[in-house]
Coordinates of C-alpha atoms in Angstrom, one line a residue:
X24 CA 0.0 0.0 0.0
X25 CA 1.8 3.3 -0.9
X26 CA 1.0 7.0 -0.1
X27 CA 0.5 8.8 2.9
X28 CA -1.7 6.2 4.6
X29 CA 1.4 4.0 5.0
X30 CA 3.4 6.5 6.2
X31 CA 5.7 5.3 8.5
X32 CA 8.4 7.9 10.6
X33 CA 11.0 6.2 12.7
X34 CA 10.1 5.6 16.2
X35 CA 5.7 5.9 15.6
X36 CA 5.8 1.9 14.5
X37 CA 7.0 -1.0 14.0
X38 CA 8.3 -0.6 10.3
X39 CA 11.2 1.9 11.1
X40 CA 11.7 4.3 8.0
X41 CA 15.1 5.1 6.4
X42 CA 15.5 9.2 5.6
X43 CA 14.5 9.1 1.9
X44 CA 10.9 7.7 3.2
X45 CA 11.4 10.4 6.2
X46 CA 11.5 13.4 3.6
X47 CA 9.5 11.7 1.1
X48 CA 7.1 14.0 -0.5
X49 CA 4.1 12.6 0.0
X50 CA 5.0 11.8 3.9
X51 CA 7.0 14.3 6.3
X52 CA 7.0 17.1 4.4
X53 CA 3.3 17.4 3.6
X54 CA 2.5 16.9 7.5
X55 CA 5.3 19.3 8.7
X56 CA 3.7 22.7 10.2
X57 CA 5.4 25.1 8.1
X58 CA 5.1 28.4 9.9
X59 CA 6.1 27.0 12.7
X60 CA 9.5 25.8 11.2
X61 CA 9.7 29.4 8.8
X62 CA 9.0 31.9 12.0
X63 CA 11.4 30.1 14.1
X64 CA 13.9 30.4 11.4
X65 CA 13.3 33.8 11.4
X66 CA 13.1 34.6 14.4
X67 CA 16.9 32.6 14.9
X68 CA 18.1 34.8 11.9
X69 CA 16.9 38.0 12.9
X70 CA 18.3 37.2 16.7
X71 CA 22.0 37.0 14.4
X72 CA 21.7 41.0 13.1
X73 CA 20.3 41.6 16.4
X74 CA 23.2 40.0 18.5
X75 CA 25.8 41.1 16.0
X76 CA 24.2 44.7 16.1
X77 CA 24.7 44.5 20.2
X78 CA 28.6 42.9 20.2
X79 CA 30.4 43.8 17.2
X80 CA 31.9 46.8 18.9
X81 CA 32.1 45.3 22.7
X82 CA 35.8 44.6 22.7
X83 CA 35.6 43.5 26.1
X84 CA 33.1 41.2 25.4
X85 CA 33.9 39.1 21.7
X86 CA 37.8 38.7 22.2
X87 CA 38.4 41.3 19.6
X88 CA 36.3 39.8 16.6
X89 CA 33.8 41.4 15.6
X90 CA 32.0 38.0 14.5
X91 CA 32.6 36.3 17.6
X92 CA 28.9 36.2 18.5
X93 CA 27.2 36.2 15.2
X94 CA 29.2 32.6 14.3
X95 CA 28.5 31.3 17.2
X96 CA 24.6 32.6 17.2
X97 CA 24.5 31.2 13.9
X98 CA 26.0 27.9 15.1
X99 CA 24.0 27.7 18.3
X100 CA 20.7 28.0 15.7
X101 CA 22.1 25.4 13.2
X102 CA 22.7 22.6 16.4
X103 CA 19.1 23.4 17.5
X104 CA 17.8 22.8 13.8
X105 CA 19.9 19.0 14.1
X106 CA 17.9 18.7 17.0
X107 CA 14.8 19.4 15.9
X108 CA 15.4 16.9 13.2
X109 CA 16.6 14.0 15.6
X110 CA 13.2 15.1 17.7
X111 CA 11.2 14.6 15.1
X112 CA 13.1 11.6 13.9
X113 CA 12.7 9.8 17.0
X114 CA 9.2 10.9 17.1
X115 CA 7.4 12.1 20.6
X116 CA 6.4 8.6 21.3
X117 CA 9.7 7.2 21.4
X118 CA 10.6 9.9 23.4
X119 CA 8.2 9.1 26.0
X120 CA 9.4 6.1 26.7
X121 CA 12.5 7.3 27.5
X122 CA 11.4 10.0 30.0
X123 CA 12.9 7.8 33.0
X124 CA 15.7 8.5 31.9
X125 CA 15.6 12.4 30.4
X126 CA 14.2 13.4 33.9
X127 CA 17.1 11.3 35.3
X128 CA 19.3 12.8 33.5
X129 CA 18.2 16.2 33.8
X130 CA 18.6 16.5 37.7
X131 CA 21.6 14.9 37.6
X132 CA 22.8 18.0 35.6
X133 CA 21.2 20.5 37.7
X134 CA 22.5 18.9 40.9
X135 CA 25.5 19.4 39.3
X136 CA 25.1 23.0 39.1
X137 CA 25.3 23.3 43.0
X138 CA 28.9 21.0 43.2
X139 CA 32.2 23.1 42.6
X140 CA 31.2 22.6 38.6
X141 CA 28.5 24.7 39.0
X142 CA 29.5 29.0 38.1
X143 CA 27.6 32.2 38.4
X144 CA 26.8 34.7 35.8
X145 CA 25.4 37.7 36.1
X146 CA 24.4 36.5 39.7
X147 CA 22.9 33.8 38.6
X148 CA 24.6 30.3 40.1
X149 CA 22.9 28.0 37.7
X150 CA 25.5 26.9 35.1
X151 CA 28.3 24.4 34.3
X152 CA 31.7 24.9 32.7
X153 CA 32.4 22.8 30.2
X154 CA 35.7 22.6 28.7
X155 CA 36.9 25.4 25.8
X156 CA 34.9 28.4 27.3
X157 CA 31.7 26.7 26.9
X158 CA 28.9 27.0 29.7
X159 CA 25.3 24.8 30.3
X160 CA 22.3 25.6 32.1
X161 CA 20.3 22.4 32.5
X162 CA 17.2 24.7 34.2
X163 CA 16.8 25.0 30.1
X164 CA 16.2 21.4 29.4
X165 CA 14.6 20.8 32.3
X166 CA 11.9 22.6 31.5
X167 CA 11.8 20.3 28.5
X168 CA 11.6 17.4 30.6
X169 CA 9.0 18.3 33.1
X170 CA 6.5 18.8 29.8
X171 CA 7.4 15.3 28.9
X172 CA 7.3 13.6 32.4
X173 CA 3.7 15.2 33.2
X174 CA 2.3 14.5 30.0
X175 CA 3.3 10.7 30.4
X176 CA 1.9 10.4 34.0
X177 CA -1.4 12.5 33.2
X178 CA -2.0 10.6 29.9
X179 CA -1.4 7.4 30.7
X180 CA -4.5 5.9 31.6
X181 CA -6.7 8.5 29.8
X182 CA -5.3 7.3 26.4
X183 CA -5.1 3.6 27.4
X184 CA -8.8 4.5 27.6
X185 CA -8.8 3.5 31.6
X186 CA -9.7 6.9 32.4
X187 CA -11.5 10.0 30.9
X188 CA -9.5 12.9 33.0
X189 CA -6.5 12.0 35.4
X190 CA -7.2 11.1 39.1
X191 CA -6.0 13.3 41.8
X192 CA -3.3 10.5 42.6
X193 CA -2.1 10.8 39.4
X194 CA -2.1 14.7 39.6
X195 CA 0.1 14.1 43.1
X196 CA 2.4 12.2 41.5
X197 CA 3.1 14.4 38.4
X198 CA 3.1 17.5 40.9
X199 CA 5.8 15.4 42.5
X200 CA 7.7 14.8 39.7
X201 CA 8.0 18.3 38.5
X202 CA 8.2 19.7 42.5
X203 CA 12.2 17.8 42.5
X204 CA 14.1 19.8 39.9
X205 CA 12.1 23.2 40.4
X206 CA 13.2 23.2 44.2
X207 CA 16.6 22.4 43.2
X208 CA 16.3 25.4 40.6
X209 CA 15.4 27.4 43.6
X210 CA 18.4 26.7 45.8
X211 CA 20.5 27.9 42.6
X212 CA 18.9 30.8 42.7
X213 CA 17.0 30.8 39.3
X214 CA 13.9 32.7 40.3
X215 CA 13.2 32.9 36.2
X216 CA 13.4 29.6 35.5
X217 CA 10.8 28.6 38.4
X218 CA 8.8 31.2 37.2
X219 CA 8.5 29.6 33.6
X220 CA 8.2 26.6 35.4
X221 CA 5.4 27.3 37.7
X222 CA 3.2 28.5 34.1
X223 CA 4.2 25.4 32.7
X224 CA 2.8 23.1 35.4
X225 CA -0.1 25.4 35.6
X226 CA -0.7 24.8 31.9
X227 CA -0.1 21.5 31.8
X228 CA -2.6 20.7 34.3
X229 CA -5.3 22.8 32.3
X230 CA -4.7 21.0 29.0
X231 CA -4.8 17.4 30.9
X232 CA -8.5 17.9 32.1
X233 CA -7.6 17.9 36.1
X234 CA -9.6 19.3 38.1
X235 CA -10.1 23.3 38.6
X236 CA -9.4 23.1 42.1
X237 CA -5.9 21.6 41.2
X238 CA -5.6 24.6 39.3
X239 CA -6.7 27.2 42.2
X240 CA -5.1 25.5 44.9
X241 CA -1.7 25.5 43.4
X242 CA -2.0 29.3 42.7
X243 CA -2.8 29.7 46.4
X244 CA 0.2 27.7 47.2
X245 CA 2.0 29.3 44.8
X246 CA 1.2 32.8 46.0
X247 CA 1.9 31.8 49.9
X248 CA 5.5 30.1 48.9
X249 CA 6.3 33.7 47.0
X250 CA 5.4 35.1 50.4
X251 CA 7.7 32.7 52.3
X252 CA 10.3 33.1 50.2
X253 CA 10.5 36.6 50.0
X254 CA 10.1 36.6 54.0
X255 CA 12.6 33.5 54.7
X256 CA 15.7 35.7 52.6
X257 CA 15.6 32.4 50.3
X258 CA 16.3 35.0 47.4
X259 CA 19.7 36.5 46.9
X260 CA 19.9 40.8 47.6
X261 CA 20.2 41.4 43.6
X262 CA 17.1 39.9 43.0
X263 CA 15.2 41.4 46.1
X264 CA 16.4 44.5 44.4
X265 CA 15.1 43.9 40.9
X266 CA 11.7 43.5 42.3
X267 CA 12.2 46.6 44.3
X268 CA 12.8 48.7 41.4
X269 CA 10.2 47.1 39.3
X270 CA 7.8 48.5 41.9
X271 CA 9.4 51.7 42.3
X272 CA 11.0 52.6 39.0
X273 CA 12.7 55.8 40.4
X274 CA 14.3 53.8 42.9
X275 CA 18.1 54.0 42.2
X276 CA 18.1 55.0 38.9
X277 CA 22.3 54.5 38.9
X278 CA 22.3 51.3 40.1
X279 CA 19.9 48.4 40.3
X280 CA 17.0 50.3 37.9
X281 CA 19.5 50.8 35.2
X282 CA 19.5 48.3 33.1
X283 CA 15.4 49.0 32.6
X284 CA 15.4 52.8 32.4
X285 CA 18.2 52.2 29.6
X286 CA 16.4 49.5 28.0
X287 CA 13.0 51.9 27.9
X288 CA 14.8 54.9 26.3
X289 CA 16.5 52.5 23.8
X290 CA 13.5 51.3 22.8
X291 CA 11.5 54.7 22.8
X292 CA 14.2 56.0 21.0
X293 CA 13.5 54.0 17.6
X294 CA 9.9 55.5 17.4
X295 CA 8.0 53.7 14.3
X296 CA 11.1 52.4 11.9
X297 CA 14.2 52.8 13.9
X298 CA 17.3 54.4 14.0
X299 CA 18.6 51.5 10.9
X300 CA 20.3 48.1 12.0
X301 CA 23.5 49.2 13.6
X302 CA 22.9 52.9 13.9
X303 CA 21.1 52.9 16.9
X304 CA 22.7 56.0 19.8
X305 CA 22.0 53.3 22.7
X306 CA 23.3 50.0 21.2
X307 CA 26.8 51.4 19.9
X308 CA 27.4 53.4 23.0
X309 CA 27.1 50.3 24.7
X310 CA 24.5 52.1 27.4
X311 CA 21.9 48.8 27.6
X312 CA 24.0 45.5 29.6
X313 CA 23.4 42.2 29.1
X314 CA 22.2 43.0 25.5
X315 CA 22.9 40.5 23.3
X316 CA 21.3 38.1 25.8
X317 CA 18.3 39.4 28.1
X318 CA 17.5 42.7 26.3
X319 CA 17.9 41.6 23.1
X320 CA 14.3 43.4 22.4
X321 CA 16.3 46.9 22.9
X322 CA 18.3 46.4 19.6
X323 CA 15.0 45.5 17.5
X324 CA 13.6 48.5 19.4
X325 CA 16.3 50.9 18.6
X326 CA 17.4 50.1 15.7
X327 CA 14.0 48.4 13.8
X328 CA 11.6 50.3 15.9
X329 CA 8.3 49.5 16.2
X330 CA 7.5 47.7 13.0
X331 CA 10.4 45.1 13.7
X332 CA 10.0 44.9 17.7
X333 CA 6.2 43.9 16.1
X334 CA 7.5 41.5 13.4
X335 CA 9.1 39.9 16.5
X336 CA 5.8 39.4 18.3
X337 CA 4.0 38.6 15.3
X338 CA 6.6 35.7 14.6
X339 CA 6.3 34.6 18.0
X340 CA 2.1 34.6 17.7
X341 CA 2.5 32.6 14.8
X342 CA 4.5 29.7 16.4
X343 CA 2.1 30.4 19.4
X344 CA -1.1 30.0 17.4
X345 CA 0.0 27.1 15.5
X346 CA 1.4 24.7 18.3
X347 CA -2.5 26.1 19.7
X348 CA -4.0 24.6 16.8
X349 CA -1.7 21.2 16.8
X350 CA -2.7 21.1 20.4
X351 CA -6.1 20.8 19.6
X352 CA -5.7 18.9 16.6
X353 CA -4.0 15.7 18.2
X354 CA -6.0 12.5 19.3
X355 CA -4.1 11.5 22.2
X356 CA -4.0 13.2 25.5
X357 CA -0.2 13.4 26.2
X358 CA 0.1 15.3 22.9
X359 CA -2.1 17.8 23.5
X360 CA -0.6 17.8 26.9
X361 CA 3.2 18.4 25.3
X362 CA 2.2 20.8 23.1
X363 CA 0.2 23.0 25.9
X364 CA 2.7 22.5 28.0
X365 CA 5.3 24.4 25.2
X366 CA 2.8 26.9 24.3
X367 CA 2.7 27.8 28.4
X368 CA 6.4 28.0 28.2
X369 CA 6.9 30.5 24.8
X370 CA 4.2 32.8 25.7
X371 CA 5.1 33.2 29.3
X372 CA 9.1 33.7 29.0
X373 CA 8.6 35.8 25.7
X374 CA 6.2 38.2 27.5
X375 CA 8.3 38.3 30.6
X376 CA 11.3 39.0 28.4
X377 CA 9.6 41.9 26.1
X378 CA 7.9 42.7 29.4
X379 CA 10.8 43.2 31.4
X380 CA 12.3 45.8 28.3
X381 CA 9.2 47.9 28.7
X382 CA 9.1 48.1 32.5
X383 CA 6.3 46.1 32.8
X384 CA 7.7 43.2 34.4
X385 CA 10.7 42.3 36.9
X386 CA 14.0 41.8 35.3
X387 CA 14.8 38.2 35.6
X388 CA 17.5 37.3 33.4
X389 CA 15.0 35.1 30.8
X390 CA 16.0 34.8 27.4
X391 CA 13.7 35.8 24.6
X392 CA 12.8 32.5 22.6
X393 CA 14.6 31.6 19.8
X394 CA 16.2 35.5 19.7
X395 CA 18.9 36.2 22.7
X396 CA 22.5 34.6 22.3
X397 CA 23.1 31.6 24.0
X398 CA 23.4 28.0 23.2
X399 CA 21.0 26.0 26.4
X400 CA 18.1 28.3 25.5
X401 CA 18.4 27.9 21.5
X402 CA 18.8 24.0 21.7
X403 CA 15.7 23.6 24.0
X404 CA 13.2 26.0 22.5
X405 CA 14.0 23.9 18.9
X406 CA 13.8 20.3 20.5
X407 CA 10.2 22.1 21.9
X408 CA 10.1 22.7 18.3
X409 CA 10.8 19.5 17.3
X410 CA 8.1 17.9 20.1
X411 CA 5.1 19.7 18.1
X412 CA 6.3 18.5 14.3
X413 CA 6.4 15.2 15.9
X414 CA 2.9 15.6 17.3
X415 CA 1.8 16.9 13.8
X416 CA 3.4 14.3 12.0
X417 CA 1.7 11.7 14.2
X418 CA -1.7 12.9 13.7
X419 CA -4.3 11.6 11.0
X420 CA -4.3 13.5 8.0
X421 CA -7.9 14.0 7.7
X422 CA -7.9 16.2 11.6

């Protein structure tokens, strides 16, 4: 039997498919979601001007090359493209069978982060030197892995067709499994990361069918352990102060308000078209920190102004809408769950990113998907990417 009926990917049955049948016409690349894959491409490839824009004269910064950043944005976007293709490759099915051992894996690496491996940047104790300059931050896959491991729990017996919405033992125990590596992202301190974390569980939960009071209850709880936190001094003083001057923007304006009053009057500055790519006052005079990596938005700002700070969004909607739409689309609980759990985790940490640019939100040191400069954040967000081709692929051509 031939055509797409008999499609077979490797890792969604038992005939395992070589890669001319994986990129045969009438099988992958008919089923692939298209702007998805084209707006995260662009939004990679705009990220390069953007990071180039905001490095190319920081001498201090790219070793004395001018490129230094822009290669290795570049190669950081082409890795998380190989990714995407092993994701899909593998499928999201094979993939949950080895959560065991993702999850495993994955607070193995953070626990890491806490032995003498573990090093702080910009405050933030939550990486791992690796050999040749190169750092990790496992909180990045991790948040990979928490989607996976809830989505196996919750859907388990819902698709064996045991159960029509999980139990609230089942609830407990994915709670539990996602509880371990967000406290241990808590003793880094990576107050962003538990953050994104917290919106992911919450979403999660939503797209599984659990109970509402799951749902309220773990905002109360959420809302008291920000409370406890805050009055236990579990948080480090920088990140006290961020908070503080999100509050009270006129509060230090030299010091710990800096980085957003800068950030606002680079972005003001580019009014509707921007100053030009690499002409913006702000971004060659070096006045915005940390922007090649957390206010990344201030170049597009500047130097695009509002019609390419809105391209950005737009780009980001469109991967939104569509992993939406494949969310709805799919047939089996733990996809929807997967792909609800990603769209939880791009719209929260992009809106706390732009948000954080436009004095809306706290500064918390969150990269803006597929956009900022570094290599963790890239290669997750694109095996996320990968997780929702696979869920596409899988589903029947006729939904």
């Amino acid at each position: 039997m031939t055509g797409v009926n008999s499609f077979q990917v490797s890792g969604y049955g038992p005939e395992r498919a070589g890669w001319t049948r994986l990129f045969a016409r009438d099988s992958l690349a008919r089923r692939l979601d298209w702007p998805i894959l084209l707006a995260a491409t662009a939004l990679s490839l705009i990220g390069s001007l953007l990071v180039f824009s905001a490095t190319r004269n920081r001498t201090e910064l790219n070793q004395g090359d001018q490129y230094y950043f822009l290669v290795r944005h570049l190669l950081n976007t082409g890795i998380g493209l190989a990714l995407m293709v092993g994701t899909v490759w593998l499928g999201h099915r094979t993939l949950r069978t080895a959560v065991p051992i993702l999850y495993g894996l994955s607070v193995f690496l953070i626990l890491l982060v806490l032995t003498p491996l573990g090093s702080t940047i910009n405050g933030a104790h939550s990486w791992i030197k690796l050999p040749g300059g190169f750092s990790l931050q496992p909180s990045e896959f991790v948040k990979v892995t928490i989607i996976l491991g809830m989505a196996m729990l919750l859907a388990t017996r819902v698709d064996a067709g045991d159960k029509q919405y999980p139990d609230h033992r089942t609830v407990v125990q994915a709670l539990g499994l996602a509880a371990v590596p967000m406290l241990i992202v808590m003793l880094m301190p990576d107050l962003g990361s538990v953050m994104v974390m917290v919106v992911i569980v919450l979403g999660v939960l939503l797209a599984s069918g659990a109970s509402n009071r799951w749902v309220f209850g773990l905002i109360g709880a959420g809302t008291t352990g920000a409370i406890a936190v805050w009055q236990l001094g579990v948080l480090d003083d920088y990140q006290i102060a961020r908070f503080a001057a999100f509050a009270n923007p006129s509060l230090d304006p030299a010091g710990v308000g800096y980085n957003t009053n800068q950030a606002r009057i680079a972005i003001g500055s580019g009014g509707l078209s921007g100053a030009g790519l690499f002409h913006g006052s702000q971004t060659t005079g070096q006045f915005v920190p940390e922007q090649q990596t957390d206010f990344v938005f201030t170049v597009a700002g500047e130097e695009l102004g509002f019609v390419g700070g809105g391209l950005i969004i737009l780009l980001l909607g469109v991967i939104l809408w569509r992993a939406c739409r494949i969310a709805r689309e799919t047939t089996e609980l733990y996809g929807t769950i997967v792909a609800a759990g990603i769209v939880a985790w791009f719209a929260f940490q992009a809106f706390e990113n732009i948000g954080m640019t436009l004095g809306i939100m706290p500064v918390t040191g969150l990269p803006l998907p597929f956009v900022s400069y570094g290599g963790s954040s890239m290669f997750a967000v694109w095996v996320a990417v990968g997780l929702l081709q696979s869920i596409r692929v899988q589903r029947p051509m006729s939904a």
